[in-house]
Every structure is written in structure tokens, then in C-alpha cells.
PDB file of C-alpha atoms in Angstrom:
ATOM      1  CA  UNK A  23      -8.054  50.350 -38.617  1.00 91.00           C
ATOM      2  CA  UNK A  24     -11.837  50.040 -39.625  1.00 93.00           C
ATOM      3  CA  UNK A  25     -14.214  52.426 -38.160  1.00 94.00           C
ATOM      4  CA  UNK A  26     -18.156  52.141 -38.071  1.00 94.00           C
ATOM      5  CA  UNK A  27     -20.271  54.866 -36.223  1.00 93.00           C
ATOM      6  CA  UNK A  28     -19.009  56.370 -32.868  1.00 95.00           C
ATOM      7  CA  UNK A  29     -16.902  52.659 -32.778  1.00 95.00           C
ATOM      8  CA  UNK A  30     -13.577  51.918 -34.076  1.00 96.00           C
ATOM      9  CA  UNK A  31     -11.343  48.772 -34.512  1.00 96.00           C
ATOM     10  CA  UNK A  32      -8.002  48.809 -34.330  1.00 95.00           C
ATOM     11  CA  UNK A  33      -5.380  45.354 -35.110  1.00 94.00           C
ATOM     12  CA  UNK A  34      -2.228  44.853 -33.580  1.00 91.00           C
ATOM     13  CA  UNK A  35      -0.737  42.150 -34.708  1.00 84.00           C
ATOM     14  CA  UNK A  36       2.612  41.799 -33.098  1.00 76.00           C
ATOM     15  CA  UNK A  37       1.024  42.697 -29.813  1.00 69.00           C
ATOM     16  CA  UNK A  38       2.099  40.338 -26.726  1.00 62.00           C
ATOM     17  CA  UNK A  39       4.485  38.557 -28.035  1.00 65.00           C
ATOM     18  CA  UNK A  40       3.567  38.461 -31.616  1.00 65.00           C
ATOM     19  CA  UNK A  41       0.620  36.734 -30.742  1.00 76.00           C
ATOM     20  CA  UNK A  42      -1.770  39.583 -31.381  1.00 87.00           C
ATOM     21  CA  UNK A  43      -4.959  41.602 -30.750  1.00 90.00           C
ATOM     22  CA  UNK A  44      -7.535  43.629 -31.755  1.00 95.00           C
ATOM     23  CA  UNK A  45      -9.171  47.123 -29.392  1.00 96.00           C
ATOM     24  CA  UNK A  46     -12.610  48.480 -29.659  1.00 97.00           C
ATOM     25  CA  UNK A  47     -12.695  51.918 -29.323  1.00 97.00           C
ATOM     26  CA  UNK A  48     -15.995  53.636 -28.691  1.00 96.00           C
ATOM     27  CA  UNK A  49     -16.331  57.580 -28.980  1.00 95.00           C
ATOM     28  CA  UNK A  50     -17.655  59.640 -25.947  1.00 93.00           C
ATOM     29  CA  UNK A  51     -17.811  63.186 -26.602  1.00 93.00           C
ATOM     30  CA  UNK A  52     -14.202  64.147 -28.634  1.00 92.00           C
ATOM     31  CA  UNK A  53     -12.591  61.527 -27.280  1.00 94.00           C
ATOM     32  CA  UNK A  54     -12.247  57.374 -27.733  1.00 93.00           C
ATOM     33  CA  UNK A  55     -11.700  55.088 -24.930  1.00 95.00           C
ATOM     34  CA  UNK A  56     -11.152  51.692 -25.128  1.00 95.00           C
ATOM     35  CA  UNK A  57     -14.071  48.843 -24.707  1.00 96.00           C
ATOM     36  CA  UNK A  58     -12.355  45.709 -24.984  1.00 96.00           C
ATOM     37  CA  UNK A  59      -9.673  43.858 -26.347  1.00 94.00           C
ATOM     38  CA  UNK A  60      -9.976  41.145 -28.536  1.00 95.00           C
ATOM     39  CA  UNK A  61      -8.001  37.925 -28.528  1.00 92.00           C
ATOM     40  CA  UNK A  62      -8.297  34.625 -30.537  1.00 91.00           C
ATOM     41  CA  UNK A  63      -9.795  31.673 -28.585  1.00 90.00           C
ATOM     42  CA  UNK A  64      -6.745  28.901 -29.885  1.00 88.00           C
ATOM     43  CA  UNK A  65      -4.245  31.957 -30.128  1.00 80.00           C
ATOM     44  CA  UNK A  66      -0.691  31.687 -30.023  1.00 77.00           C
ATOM     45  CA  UNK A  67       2.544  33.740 -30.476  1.00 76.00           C
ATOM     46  CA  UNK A  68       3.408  33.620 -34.472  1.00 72.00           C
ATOM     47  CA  UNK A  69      -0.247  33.861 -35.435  1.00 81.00           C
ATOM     48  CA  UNK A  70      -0.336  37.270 -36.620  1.00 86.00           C
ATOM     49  CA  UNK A  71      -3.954  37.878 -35.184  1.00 90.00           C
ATOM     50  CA  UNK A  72      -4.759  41.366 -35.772  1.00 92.00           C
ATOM     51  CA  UNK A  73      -3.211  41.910 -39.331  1.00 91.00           C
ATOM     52  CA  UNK A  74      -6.544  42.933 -41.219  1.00 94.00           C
ATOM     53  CA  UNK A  75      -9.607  44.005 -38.844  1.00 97.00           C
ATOM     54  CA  UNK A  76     -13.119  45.190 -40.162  1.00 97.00           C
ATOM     55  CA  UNK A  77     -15.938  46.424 -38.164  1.00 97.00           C
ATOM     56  CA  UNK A  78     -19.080  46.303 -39.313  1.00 95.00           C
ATOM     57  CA  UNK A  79     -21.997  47.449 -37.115  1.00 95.00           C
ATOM     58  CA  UNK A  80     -22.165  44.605 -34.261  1.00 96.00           C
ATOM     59  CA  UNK A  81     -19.887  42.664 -36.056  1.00 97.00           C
ATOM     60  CA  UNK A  82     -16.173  42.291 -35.643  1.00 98.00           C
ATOM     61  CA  UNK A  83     -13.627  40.542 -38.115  1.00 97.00           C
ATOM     62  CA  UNK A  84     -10.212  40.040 -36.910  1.00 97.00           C
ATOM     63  CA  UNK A  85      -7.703  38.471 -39.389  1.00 95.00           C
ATOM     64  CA  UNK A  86      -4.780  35.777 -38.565  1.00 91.00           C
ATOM     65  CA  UNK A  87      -2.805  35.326 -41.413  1.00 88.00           C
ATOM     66  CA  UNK A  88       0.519  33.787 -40.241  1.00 76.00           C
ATOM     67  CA  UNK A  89       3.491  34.024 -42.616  1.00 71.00           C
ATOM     68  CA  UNK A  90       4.833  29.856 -42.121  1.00 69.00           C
ATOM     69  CA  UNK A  91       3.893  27.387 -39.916  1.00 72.00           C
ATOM     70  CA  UNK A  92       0.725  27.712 -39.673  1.00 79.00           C
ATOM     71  CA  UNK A  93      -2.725  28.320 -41.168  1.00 87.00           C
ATOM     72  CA  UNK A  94      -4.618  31.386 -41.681  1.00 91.00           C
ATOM     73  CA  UNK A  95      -7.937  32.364 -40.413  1.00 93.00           C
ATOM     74  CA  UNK A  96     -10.402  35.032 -39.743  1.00 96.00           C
ATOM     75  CA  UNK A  97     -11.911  35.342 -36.106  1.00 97.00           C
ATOM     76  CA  UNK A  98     -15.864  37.107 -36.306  1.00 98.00           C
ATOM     77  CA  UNK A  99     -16.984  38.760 -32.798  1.00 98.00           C
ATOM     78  CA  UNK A 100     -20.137  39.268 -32.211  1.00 96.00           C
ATOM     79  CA  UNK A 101     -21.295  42.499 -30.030  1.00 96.00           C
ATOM     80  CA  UNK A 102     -23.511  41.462 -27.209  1.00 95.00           C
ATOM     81  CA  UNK A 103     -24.122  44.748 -24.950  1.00 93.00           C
ATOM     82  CA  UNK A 104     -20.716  46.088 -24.158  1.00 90.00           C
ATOM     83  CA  UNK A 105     -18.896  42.556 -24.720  1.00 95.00           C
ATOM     84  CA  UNK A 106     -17.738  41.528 -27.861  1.00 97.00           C
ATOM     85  CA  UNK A 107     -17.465  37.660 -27.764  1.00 97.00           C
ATOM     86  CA  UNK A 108     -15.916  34.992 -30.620  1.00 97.00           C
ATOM     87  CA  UNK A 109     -18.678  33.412 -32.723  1.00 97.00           C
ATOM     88  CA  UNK A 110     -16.905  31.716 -35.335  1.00 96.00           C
ATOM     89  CA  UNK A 111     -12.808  30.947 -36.925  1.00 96.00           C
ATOM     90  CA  UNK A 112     -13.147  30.867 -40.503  1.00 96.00           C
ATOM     91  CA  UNK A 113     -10.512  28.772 -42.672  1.00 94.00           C
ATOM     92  CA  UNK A 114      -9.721  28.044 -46.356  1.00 92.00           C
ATOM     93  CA  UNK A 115     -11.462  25.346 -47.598  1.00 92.00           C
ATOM     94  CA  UNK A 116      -8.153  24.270 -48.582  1.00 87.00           C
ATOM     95  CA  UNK A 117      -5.661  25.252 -45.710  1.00 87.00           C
ATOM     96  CA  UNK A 118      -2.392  24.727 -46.258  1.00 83.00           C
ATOM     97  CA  UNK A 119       0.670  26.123 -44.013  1.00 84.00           C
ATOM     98  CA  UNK A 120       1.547  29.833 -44.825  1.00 82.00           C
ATOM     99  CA  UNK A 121      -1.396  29.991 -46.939  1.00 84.00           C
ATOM    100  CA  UNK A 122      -1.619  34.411 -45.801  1.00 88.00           C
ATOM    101  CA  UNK A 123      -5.579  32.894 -46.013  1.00 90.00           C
ATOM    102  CA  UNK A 124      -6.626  36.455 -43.830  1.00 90.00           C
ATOM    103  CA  UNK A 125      -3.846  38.570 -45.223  1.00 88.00           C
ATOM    104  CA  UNK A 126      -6.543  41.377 -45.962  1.00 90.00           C
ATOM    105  CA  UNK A 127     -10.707  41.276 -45.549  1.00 93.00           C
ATOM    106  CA  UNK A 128     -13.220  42.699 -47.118  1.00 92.00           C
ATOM    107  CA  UNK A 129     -17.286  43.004 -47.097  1.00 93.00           C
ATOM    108  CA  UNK A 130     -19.568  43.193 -50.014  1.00 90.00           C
ATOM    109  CA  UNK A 131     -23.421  43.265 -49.010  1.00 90.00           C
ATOM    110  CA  UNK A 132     -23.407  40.720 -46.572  1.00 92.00           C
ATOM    111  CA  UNK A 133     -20.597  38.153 -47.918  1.00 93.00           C
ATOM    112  CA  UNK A 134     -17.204  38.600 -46.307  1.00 94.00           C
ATOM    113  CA  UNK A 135     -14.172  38.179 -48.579  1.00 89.00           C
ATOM    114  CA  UNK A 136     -10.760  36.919 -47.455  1.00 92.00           C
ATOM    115  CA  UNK A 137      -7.773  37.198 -49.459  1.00 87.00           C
ATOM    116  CA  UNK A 138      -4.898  34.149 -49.263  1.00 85.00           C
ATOM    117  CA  UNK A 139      -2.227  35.665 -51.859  1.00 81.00           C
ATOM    118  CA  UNK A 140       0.316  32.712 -51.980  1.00 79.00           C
ATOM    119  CA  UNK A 141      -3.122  30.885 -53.374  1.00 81.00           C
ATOM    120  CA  UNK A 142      -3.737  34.010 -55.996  1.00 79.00           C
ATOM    121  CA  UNK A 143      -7.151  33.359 -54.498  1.00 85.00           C
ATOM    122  CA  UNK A 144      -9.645  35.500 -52.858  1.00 88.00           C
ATOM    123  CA  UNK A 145     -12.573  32.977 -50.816  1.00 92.00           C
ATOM    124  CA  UNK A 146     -16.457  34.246 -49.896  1.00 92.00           C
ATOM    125  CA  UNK A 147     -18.225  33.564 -47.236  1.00 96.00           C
ATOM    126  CA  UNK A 148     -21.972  34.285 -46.304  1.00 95.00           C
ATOM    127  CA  UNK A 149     -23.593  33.862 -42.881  1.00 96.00           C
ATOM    128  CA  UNK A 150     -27.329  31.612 -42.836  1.00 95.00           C
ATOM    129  CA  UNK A 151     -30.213  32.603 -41.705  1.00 93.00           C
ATOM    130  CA  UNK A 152     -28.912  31.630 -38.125  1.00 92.00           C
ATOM    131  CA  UNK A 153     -26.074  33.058 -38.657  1.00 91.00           C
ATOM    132  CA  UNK A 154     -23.264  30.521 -39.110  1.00 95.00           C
ATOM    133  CA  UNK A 155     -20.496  31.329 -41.818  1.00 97.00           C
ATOM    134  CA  UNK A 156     -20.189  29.117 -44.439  1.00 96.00           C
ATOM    135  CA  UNK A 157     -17.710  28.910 -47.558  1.00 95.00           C
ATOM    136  CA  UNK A 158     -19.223  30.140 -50.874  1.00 94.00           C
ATOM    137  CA  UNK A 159     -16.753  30.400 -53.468  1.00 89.00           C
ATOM    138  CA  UNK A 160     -13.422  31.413 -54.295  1.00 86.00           C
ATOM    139  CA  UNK A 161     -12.195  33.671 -56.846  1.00 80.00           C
ATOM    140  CA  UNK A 162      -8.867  33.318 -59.096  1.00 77.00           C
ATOM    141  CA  UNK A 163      -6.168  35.535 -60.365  1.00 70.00           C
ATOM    142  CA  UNK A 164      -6.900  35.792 -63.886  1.00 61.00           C
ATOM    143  CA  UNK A 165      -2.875  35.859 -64.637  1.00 62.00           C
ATOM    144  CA  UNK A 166       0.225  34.345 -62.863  1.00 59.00           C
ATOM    145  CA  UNK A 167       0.200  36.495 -59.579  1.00 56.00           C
ATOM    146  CA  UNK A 168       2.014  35.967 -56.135  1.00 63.00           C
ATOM    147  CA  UNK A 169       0.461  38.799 -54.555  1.00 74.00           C
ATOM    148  CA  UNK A 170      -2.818  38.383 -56.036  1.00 72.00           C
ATOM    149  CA  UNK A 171      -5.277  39.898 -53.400  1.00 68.00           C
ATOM    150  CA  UNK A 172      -2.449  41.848 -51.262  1.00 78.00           C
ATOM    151  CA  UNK A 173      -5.019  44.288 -50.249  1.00 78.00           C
ATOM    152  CA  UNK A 174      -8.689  44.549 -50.511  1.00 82.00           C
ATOM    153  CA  UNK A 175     -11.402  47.446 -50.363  1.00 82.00           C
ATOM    154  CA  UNK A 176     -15.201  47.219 -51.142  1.00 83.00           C
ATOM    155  CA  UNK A 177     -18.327  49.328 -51.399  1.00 81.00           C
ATOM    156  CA  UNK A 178     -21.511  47.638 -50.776  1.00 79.00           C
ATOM    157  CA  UNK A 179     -21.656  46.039 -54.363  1.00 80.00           C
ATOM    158  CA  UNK A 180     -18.172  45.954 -55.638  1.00 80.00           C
ATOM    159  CA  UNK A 181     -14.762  44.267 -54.428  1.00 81.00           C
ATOM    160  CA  UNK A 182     -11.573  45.906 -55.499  1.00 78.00           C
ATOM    161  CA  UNK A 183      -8.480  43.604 -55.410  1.00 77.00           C
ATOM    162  CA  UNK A 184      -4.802  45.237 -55.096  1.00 74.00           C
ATOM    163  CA  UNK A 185      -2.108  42.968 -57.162  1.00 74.00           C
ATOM    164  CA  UNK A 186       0.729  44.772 -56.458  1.00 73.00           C
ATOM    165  CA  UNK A 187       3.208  41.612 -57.826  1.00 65.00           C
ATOM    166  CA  UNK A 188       2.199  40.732 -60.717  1.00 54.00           C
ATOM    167  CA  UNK A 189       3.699  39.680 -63.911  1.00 53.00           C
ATOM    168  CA  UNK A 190       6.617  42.137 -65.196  1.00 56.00           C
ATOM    169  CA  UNK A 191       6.271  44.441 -62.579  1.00 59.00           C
ATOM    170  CA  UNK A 192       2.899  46.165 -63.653  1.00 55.00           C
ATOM    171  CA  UNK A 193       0.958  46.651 -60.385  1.00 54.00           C
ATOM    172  CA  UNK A 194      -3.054  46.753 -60.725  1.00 52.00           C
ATOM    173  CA  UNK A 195      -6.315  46.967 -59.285  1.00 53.00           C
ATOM    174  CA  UNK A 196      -8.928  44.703 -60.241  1.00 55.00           C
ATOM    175  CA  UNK A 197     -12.297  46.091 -59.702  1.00 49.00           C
TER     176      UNK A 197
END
């Protein structure tokens, strides 16, 4: 669940038949109602879509980490009026199948951060001036790790990285 403003975003990633989606939810008075529902352009059932979401003003980031067979990715949505329509599926540079690459999201200033934690790796990306996504650079685990990036929360200048896995069973939080 991410929420911005009077908007919220909600994943649900085993929705129709595991395939997945993602609801806006825009507040009118005490109440939310739903303004759309989000699907992936190339989705399909096993996908995951929906796993991670973050909203962020007109901006919509929907996560597809699938657990074999397949890929991850992040979907962005752009807000035009009331619609919200797919502008862009971001991938590891690197994809390999049941890489989790979009097993949790993240933004710092304007860079969005996906983590892939079967890669102990954690991959930035950074829109242009026309506002195309393009790979930055990827970050490490500093140590052996096989959950290295499980979960992810920000501020607008620093990432924090959940490694819940880690060597000898000593969970931490990388800030």
C-alpha cells in the first residue's frame, strides 16, 4: 500500500489468476473510491504484478517480481487526467529467471530503487530530462546475503535496506 495526498495505491498480486493488479484509490470526503485498475501491458498469470507498489504524485510504480520462470520488472504509470496509463517496464540490466528483480521499490529524490535479493543487489534508475528511465547503478551486499534487499524504505535522501537472511541468523538494516 503506498499513499500520496488524497490518492492511494494498493497491489494485489495474486489477483485474477495470479496474474495481478494494482487500484488507485482517490479520497472524496471520508471515503475512497476506486479510479482505476492497473494491469501490466505483456502480463500473464505467474507474474506476481502487484507485489511492491509506490505512488508518488502522478507517478505510479507497480512491481512484478515472479518467484521462477520468469523475469522481474517494475511497470511506471503515468497519471494523465483521471487515467493512469503504462509509460515504461523496467528490467535488470542483467535479467536472469527468478531474479525477485521488483521484490520491493523504493524512491530517493528522484532515482527509483529496485531490489532483486537472489542477486544481493539493489539497481537505480533515474528518468531524463524527457522522461525515459534509464539504469544507473547497482548496489551490493557488503556480506554473503540471500535476502539482501528483502524490503526497502526511503526518505528523500536516504535508502534503508532490510536483510533479514543474512549470515548466522543476525537480521539488519542497512541505512
Amino acid at each position: 500500500l503506498s499513499l500520496d495526498g488524497d490518492h492511494a495505491l494498493m497491489g494485489a498480486w495474486s489477483d485474477d489468476g495470479r496474474s495481478g493488479g494494482a487500484y488507485v484509490f482517490v479520497k472524496s470526503g471520508a471515503l475512497f473510491g476506486q479510479q482505476a485498475r492497473l494491469v501490466a501491458l505483456d502480463g500473464a498469470p505467474g507474474r506476481w504484478f502487484g507485489r511492491d507498489v509506490l505512488l508518488d504524485g502522478d507517478l505510479a510504480f507497480v512491481s512484478a517480481p515472479p518467484p521462477s520462470g520468469f523475469a522481474g520488472a517494475v511497470y511506471v504509470f503515468q497519471r494523465v487526467g483521471n487515467s493512469w496509463l503504462q509509460s515504461a517496464k523496467l528490467t535488470s540490466p542483467s535479467p536472469v529467471l527468478g531474479d525477485g528483480f521488483g521484490t520491493a521499490i523504493a524512491r530517493v529524490g528522484s532515482s527509483l530503487l529496485v531490489s532483486s535479493p537472489p542477486q544481493a543487489a539493489i539497481y537505480e534508475f533515474r528518468p531524463d530530462s524527457g522522461g525515459k528511465w534509464n539504469y544507473a547503478l547497482s548496489i551490493g551486499s557488503p556480506r554473503v546475503s540471500t535476502r539482501f534487499g528483502a524490503s526497502l524504505a526511503s526518505t528523500d535522501s536516504l535508502l534503508f535496506v532490510g536483510d533479514p537472511a543474512r549470515a548466522q541468523n543476525h537480521p539488519r538494516v542497512l541505512v
